[in-house]
CSV table of C-alpha atoms in Angstrom, one decimal:
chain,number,residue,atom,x,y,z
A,207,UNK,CA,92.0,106.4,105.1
A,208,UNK,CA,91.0,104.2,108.4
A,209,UNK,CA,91.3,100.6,108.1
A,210,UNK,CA,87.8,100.0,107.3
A,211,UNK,CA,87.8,102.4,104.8
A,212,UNK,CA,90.7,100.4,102.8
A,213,UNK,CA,88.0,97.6,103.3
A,214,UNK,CA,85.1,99.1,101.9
A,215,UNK,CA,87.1,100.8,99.0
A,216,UNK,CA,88.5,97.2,97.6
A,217,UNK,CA,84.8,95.6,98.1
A,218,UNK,CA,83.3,98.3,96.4
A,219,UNK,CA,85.2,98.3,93.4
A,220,UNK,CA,86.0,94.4,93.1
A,221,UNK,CA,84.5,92.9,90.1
A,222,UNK,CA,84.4,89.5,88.9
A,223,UNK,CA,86.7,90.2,85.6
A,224,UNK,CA,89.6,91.4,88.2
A,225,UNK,CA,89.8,87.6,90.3
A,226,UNK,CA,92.1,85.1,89.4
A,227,UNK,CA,91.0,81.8,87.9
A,228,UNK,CA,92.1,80.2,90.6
A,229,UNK,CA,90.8,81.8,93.2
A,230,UNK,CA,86.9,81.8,91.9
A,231,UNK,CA,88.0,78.0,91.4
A,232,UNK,CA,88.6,77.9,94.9
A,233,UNK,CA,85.3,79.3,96.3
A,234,UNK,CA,83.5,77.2,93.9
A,235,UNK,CA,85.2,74.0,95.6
A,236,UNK,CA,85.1,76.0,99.2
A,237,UNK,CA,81.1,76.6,99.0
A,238,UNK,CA,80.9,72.5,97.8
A,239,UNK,CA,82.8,71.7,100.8
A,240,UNK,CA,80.3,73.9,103.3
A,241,UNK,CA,77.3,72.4,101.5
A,242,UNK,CA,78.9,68.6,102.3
A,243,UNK,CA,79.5,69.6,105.6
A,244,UNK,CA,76.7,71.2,106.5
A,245,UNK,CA,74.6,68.4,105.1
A,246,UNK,CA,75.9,65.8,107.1
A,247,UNK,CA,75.8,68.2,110.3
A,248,UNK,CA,71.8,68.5,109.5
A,249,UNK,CA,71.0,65.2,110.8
A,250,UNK,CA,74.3,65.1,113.4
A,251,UNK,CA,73.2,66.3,117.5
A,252,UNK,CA,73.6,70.2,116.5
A,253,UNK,CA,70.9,69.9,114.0
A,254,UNK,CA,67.9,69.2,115.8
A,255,UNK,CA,67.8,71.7,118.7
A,256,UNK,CA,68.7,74.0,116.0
A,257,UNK,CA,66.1,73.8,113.5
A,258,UNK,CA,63.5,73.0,117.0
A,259,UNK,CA,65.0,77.0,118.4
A,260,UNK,CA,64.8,79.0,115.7
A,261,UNK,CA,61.9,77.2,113.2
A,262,UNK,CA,59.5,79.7,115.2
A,263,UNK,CA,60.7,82.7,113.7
A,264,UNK,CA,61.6,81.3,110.4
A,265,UNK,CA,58.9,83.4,109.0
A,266,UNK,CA,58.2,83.1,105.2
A,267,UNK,CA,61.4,83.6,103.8
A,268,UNK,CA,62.2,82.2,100.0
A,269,UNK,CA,66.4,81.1,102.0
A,270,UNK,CA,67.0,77.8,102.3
A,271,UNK,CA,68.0,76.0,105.0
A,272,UNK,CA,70.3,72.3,104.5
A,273,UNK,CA,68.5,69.4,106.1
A,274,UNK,CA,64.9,71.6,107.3
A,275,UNK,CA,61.7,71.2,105.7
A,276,UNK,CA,61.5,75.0,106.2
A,277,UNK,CA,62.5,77.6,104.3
A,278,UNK,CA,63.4,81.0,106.6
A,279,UNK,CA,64.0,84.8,106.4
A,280,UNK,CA,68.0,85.3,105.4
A,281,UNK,CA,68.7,86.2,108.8
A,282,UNK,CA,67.7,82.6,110.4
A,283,UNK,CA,69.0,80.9,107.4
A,284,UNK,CA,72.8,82.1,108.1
A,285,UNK,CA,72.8,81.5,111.6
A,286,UNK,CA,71.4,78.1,111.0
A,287,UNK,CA,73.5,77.2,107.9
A,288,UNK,CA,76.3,78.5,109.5
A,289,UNK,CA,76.2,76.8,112.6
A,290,UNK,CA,75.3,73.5,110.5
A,291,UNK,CA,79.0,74.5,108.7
A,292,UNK,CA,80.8,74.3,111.7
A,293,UNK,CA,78.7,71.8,113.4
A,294,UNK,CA,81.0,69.2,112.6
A,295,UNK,CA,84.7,70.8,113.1
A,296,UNK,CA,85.2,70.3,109.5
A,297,UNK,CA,85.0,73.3,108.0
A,298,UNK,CA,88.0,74.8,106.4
A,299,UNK,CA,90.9,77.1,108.3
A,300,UNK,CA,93.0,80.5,107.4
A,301,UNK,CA,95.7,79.6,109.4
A,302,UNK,CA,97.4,82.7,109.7
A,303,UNK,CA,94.2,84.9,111.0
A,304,UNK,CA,93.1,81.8,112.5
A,305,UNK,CA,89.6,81.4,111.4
A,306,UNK,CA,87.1,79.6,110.0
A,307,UNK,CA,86.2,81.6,107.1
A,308,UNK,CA,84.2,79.7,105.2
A,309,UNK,CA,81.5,78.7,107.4
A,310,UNK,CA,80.8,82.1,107.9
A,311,UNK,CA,81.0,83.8,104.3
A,312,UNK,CA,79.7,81.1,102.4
A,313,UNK,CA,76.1,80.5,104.1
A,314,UNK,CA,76.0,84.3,104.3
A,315,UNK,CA,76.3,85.1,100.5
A,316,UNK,CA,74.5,81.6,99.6
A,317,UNK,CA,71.6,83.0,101.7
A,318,UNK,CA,71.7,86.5,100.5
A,319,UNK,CA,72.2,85.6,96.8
A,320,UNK,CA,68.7,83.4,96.9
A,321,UNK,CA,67.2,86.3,98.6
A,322,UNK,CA,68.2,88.8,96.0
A,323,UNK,CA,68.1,86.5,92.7
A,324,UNK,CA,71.8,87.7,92.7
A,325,UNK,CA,73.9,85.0,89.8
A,326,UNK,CA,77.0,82.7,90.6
A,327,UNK,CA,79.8,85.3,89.6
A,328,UNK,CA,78.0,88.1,91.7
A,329,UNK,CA,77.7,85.8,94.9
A,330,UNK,CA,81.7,84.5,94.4
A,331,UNK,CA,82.9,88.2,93.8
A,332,UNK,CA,80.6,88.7,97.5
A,333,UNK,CA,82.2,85.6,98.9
A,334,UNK,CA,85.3,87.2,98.0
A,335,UNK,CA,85.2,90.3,99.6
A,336,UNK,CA,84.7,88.1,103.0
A,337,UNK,CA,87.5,85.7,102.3
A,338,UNK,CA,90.1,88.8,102.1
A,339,UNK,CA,88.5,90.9,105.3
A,340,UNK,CA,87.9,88.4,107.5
A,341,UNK,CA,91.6,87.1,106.6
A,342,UNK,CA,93.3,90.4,107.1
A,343,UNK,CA,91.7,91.4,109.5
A,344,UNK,CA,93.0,88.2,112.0
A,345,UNK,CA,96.4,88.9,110.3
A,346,UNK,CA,96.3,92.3,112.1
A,347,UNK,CA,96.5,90.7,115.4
A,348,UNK,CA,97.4,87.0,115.1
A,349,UNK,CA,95.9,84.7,117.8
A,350,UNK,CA,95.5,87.5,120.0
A,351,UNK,CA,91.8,87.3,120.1
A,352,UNK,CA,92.4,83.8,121.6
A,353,UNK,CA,94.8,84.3,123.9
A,354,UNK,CA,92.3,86.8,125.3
A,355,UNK,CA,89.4,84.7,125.3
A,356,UNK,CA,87.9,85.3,122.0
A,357,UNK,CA,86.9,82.8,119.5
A,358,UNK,CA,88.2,85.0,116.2
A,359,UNK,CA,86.1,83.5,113.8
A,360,UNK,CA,83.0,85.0,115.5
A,361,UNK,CA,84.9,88.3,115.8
A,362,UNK,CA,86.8,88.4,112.9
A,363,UNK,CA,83.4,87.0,110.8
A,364,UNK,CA,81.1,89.8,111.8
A,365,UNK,CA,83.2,92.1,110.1
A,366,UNK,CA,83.3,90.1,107.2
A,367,UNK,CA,80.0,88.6,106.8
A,368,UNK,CA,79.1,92.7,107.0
A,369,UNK,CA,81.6,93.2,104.2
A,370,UNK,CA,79.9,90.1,102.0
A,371,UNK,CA,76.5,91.4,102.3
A,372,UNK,CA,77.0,94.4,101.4
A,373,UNK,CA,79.0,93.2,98.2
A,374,UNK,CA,75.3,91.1,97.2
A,375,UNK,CA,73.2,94.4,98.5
A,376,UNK,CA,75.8,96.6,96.3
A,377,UNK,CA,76.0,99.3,98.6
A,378,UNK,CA,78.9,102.0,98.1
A,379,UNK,CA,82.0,102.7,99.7
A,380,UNK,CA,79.9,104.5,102.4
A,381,UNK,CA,77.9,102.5,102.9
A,382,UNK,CA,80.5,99.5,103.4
A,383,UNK,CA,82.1,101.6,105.7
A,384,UNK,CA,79.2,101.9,108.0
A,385,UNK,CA,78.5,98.8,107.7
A,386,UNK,CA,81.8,97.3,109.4
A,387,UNK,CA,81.5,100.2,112.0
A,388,UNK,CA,77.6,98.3,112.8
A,389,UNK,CA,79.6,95.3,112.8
A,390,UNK,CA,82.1,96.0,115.6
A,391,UNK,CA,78.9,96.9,117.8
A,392,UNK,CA,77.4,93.2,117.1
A,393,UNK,CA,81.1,91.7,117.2
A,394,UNK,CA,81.6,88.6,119.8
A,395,UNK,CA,82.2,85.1,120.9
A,396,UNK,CA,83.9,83.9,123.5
A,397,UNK,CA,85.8,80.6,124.6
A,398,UNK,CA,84.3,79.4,127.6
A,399,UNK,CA,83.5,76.3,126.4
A,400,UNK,CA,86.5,75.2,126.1
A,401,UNK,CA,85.8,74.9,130.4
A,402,UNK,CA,83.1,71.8,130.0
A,403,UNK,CA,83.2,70.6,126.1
A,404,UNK,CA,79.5,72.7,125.6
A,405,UNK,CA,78.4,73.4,122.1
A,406,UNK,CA,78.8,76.8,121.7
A,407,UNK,CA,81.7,77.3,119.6
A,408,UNK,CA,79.2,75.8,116.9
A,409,UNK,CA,76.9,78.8,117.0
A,410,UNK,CA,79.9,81.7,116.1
A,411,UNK,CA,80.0,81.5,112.4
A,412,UNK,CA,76.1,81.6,111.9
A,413,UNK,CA,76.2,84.1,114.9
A,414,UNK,CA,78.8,86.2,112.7
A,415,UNK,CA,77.0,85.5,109.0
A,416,UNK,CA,73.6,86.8,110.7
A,417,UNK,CA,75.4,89.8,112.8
A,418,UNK,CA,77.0,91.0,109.7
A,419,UNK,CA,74.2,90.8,107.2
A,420,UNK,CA,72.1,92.7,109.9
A,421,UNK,CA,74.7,95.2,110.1
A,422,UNK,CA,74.7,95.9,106.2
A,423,UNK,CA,71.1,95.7,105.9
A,424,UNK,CA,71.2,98.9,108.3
A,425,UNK,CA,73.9,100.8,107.0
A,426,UNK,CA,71.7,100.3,103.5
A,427,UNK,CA,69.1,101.7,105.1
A,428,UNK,CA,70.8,105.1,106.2
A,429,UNK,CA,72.2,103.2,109.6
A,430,UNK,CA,75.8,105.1,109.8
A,431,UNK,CA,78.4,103.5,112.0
A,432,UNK,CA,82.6,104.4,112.6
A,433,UNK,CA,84.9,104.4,110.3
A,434,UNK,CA,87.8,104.3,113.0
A,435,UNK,CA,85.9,100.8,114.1
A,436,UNK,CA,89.1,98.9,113.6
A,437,UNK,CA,91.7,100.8,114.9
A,438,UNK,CA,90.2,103.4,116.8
A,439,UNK,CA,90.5,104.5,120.2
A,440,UNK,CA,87.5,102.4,121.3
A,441,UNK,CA,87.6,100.3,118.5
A,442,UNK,CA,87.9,96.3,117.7
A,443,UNK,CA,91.6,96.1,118.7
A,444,UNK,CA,92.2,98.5,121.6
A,445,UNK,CA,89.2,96.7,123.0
A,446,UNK,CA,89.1,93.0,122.3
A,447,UNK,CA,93.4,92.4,122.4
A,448,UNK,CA,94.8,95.8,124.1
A,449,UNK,CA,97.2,96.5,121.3
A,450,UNK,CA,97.6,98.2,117.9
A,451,UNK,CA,97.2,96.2,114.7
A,452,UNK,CA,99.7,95.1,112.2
A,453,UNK,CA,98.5,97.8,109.5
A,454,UNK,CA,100.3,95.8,106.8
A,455,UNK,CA,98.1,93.1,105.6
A,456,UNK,CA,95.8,95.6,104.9
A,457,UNK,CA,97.7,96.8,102.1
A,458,UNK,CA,97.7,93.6,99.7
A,459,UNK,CA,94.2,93.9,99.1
A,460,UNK,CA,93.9,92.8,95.4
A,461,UNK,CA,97.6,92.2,95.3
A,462,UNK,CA,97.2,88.9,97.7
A,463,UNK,CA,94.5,86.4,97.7
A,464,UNK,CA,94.0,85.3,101.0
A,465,UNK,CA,91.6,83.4,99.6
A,466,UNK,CA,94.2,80.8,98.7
A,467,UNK,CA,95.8,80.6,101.9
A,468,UNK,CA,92.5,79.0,103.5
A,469,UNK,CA,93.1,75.2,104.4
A,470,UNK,CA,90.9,72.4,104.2
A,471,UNK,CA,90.3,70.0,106.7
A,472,UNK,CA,91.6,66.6,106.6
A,473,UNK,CA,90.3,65.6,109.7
A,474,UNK,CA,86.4,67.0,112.0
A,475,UNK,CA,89.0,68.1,114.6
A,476,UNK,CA,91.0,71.3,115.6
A,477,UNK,CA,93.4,72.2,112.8
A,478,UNK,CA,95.8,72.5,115.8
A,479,UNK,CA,95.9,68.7,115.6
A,480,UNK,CA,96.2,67.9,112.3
A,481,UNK,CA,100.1,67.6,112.0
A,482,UNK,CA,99.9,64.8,114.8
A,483,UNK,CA,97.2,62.8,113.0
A,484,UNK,CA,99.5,62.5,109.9
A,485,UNK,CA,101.9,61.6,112.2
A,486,UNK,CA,100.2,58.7,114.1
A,487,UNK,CA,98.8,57.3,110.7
A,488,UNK,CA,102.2,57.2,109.3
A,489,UNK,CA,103.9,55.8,112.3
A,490,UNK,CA,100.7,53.5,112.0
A,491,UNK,CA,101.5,52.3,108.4
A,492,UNK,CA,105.3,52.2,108.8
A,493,UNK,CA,105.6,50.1,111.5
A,494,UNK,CA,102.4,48.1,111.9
A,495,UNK,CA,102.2,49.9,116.0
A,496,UNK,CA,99.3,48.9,118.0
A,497,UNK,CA,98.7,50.4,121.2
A,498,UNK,CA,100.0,48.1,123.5
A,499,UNK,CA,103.7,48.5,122.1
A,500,UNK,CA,103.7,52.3,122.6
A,501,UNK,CA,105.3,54.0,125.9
A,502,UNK,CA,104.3,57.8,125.2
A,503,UNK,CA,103.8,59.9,122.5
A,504,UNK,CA,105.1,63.6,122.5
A,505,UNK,CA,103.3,66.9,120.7
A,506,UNK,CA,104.9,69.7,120.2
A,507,UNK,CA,102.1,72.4,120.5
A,508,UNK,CA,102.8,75.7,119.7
A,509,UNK,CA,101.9,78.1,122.2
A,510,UNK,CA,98.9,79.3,120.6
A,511,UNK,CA,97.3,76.0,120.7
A,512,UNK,CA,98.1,75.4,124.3
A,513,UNK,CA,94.8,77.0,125.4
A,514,UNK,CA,93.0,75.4,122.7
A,515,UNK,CA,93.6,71.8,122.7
A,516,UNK,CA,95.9,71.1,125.6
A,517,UNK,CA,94.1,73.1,128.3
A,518,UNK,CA,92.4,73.0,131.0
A,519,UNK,CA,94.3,70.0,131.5
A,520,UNK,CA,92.4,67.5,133.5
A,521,UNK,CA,89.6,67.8,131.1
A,522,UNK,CA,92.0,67.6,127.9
A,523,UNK,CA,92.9,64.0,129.5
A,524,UNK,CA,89.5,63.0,130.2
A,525,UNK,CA,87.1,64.8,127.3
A,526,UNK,CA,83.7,65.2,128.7
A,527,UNK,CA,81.8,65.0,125.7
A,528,UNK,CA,82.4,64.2,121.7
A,529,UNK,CA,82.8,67.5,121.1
A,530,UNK,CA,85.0,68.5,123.7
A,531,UNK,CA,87.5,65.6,122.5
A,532,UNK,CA,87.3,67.1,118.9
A,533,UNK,CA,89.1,70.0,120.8
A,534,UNK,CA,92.1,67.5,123.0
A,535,UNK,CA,95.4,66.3,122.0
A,536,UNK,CA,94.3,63.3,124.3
A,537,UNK,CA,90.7,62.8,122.7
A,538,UNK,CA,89.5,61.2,120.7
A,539,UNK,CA,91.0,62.9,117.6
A,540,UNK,CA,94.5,62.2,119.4
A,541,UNK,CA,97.4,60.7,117.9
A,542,UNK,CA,96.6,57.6,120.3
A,543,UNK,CA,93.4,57.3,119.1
A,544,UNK,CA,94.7,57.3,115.3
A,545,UNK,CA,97.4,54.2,115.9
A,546,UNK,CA,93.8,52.1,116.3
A,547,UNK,CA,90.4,53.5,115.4
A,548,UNK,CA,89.0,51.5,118.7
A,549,UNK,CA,91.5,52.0,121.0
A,550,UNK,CA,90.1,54.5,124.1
A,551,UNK,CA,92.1,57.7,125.5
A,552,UNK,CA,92.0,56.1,129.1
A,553,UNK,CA,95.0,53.8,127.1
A,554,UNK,CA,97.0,56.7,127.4
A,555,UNK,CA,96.0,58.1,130.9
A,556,UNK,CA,98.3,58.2,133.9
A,557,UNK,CA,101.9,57.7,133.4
A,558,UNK,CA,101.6,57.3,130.3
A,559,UNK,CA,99.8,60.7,129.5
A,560,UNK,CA,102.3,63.9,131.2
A,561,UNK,CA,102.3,67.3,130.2
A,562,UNK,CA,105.7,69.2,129.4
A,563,UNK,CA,105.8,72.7,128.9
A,564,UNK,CA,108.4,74.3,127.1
A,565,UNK,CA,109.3,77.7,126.0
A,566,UNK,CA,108.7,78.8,122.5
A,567,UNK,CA,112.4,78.4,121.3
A,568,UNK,CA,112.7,75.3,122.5
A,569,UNK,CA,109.2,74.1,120.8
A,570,UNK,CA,110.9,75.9,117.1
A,571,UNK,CA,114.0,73.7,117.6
A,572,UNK,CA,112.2,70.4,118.4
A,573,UNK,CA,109.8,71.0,115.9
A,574,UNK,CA,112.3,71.3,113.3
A,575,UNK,CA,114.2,68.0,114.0
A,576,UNK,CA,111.5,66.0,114.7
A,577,UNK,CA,107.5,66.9,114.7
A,578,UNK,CA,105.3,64.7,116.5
A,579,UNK,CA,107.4,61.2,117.5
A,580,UNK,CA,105.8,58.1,119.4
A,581,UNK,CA,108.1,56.1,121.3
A,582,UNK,CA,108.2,52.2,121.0
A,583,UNK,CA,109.2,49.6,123.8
C-alpha cells in the first residue's frame, strides 16, 4: 500500500463516532479561531486587493466569503478565505510538520460544507482528515521543504485540502487516492519573499485549499492521478527535498491525533519567535527594563529558523515592510520591540545588533541552560 493509499484508506473510513472528544473540541475552537482571524484580516492591507482580484470571477456561488459583500463559487471562496486566514500571521502552527494547517483545512471544508448543505459533524470529520494528512505528511520530511525553498504549508496543504474535500464530496478510497496524486501536480509555494518582505506567503494556504478542492472535484469526476505521488520515483519527496520520507508517521493514523499537536498563536508573528517574546515580556515584568538599560539581547535560533527569521541578514536588521518584520528576530515582533511597545528596531542596530552563528550542539546546550537572555548595564 503507497503512502497515499494509507491516506485515502483512513479518510475513507473515518467517521465522526470514531474521534475523540477532545479532538472535535479542538476543531470547533480551531475553525473560531480562523473565523476571528480572518475577520480582522478582511479589513487589514491583504483584504482589499484581494476581494478587488478575484471579485470578477466570483460568479454566483451560494460560499461565503468573511468581510465581501459577495458571495463566490467554492473555489474563490477558499483562496480568498484562506489567504484572509493567514493574512495576519496569526493563524495556528503544527510544529513538528511545520505548517499552518488550519488556514488551509478550515476555509476549505467551511466552503465546501455550504456548498454541499453538508452538517457540523460531517464538515469536522472533513476537517479532520486534513489536520492528520497535512500533519504527517511534513512529519515525513521535517523542515526539509524549507531548507529547500518551499513554504510547506502550500505543499504540504494541497495534499491535504485534496484529502478534506474529498471527505465533504464522500468519494471512495479510489477516488481519495487520485485525488492526492492531482494534488502533487498542483503542489507549490515558494519562499522568495522572504528576499524583499512581499506578500506572498499570505496567498499559500488559499492557494493550497483551492488546489486541493480542484483536485478532488476531478478525481470525482473520473480524473485518475498516482498512487506512488508521495513517495514515488518522481513523486513529492524525491522532487521537492531529494530524499526518502520518514514512512513512520504514516502509521499512527487513527492511533495519534495530530490534530492536538497544532499550536495556537500567541503572538501575529512567526512561531519561530514566540519563545523570545515570552522572554522579553517576562524580563519586561521582572525587572521593570526599558530600552535604554539593555546592552544586547541573544536568541538562540534553531537552525531551521535561521532562513526564516534571521536571514537575509541585512534586511532581518532593517525590515522593509510590516510584514516583512512579522518574519525578523530584529522587527518589529523582536524581543526589543516587546521590552517597550514604542520603542523602534533602529534601538538595537549597529553594535548593538551582531549575528553569531553556532553549530547545532552548541545551540541544544545553550538552549537548555538558558533560552533567550537580555543583558543589562
Amino acid at each position: 500500500m503507497t503512502l497515499a493509499e494509507k491516506l485515502a484508506e483512513f479518510a475513507a473510513d473515518l467517521t465522526f463516532e470514531a474521534l475523540p472528544a477532545a479532538v472535535v473540541n479542538d476543531v470547533k475552537l480551531r475553525a473560531l479561531d480562523i473565523l476571528g482571524i480572518a475577520i480582522a484580516a478582511s479589513a487589514h492591507e491583504v483584504g482589499p486587493p484581494m476581494r478587488a482580484g478575484l471579485e470578477a470571477w466570483a460568479g454566483r456561488g451560494e460560499c461565503t466569503v468573511i468581510g465581501a459583500k459577495f458571495t463566490a463559487s467554492a473555489p474563490i471562496a477558499i483562496m480568498l478565505n484562506g489567504t484572509l486566514a493567514h493574512g495576519l500571521d496569526f493563524d495556528d502552527t503544527h510544529a513538528p510538520s511545520v505548517t499552518h494547517a488550519s488556514a488551509v483545512v478550515i476555509p476549505t471544508v467551511l466552503a465546501l460544507g455550504e456548498a454541499g448543505g453538508l452538517d457540523g459533524r460531517a464538515v469536522i470529520t472533513a476537517a479532520v482528515a486534513g489536520y492528520e494528512s497535512i500533519a504527517r505528511i511534513g512529519m515525513a520530511a521535517p523542515a526539509a521543504f524549507h531548507r529547500r525553498g518551499w513554504h510547506a504549508t502550500s505543499v504540504c496543504g494541497t495534499f491535504a485540502a485534496a484529502l478534506a474535500a474529498g471527505v465533504c464530496e464522500r468519494l471512495d478510497r479510489a477516488a481519495l487516492t487520485s485525488a492526492l496524486g492531482i494534488a502533487g501536480s498542483f503542489a507549490s509555494g515558494v519562499m522568495e519573499f522572504l528576499q524583499d518582505g512581499s506578500w506572498v506567503k499570505r496567498l499559500h494556504p488559499g492557494w493550497a485549499g483551492q488546489a486541493g478542492a480542484t483536485a478532488a472535484a476531478l478525481a470525482r469526476a473520473g480524473f485518475p492521478g498516482p498512487a506512488t505521488i508521495l513517495e514515488g520515483r518522481y513523486g513529492l519527496y524525491r522532487t521537492f527535498v531529494d530524499a526518502d520520507p520518514d514512512t513512520r508517521p504514516f502509521d499512527t493514523l487513527g492511533q495519534t491525533w495530530e490534530t492536538l499537536n497544532v499550536g495556537f498563536k500567541p503572538y501575529p508573528a512567526c512561531h519561530f519567535l514566540h519563545a523570545f517574546l515570552d522572554c522579553a515580556l517576562s524580563l519586561r515584568e521582572a525587572h521593570r527594563l526599558v530600552p535604554d538599560a539593555i546592552e544586547s539581547i541573544e536568541c538562540l535560533v534553531p537552525p531551521s529558523g535561521m532562513p526564516i527569521v534571521v536571514e537575509p541578514y541585512p534586511a532581518k536588521l532593517r525590515p522593509r515592510t510590516p510584514y516583512d518584520a512579522q518574519l525578523a528576530v530584529s522587527g518589529e515582533a523582536s524581543p526589543a520591540h516587546a521590552v517597550r511597545r514604542s520603542v523602534q528596531p533602529s534601538v538595537f542596530r549597529g553594535r548593538r545588533l551582531r549575528r553569531r552563528t553556532r553549530g547545532p550542539r552548541h545551540l541544544r546546550e545553550r538552549a537548555a541552560r538558558r533560552g533567550s537572555r537580555a543583558r543589562s548595564r
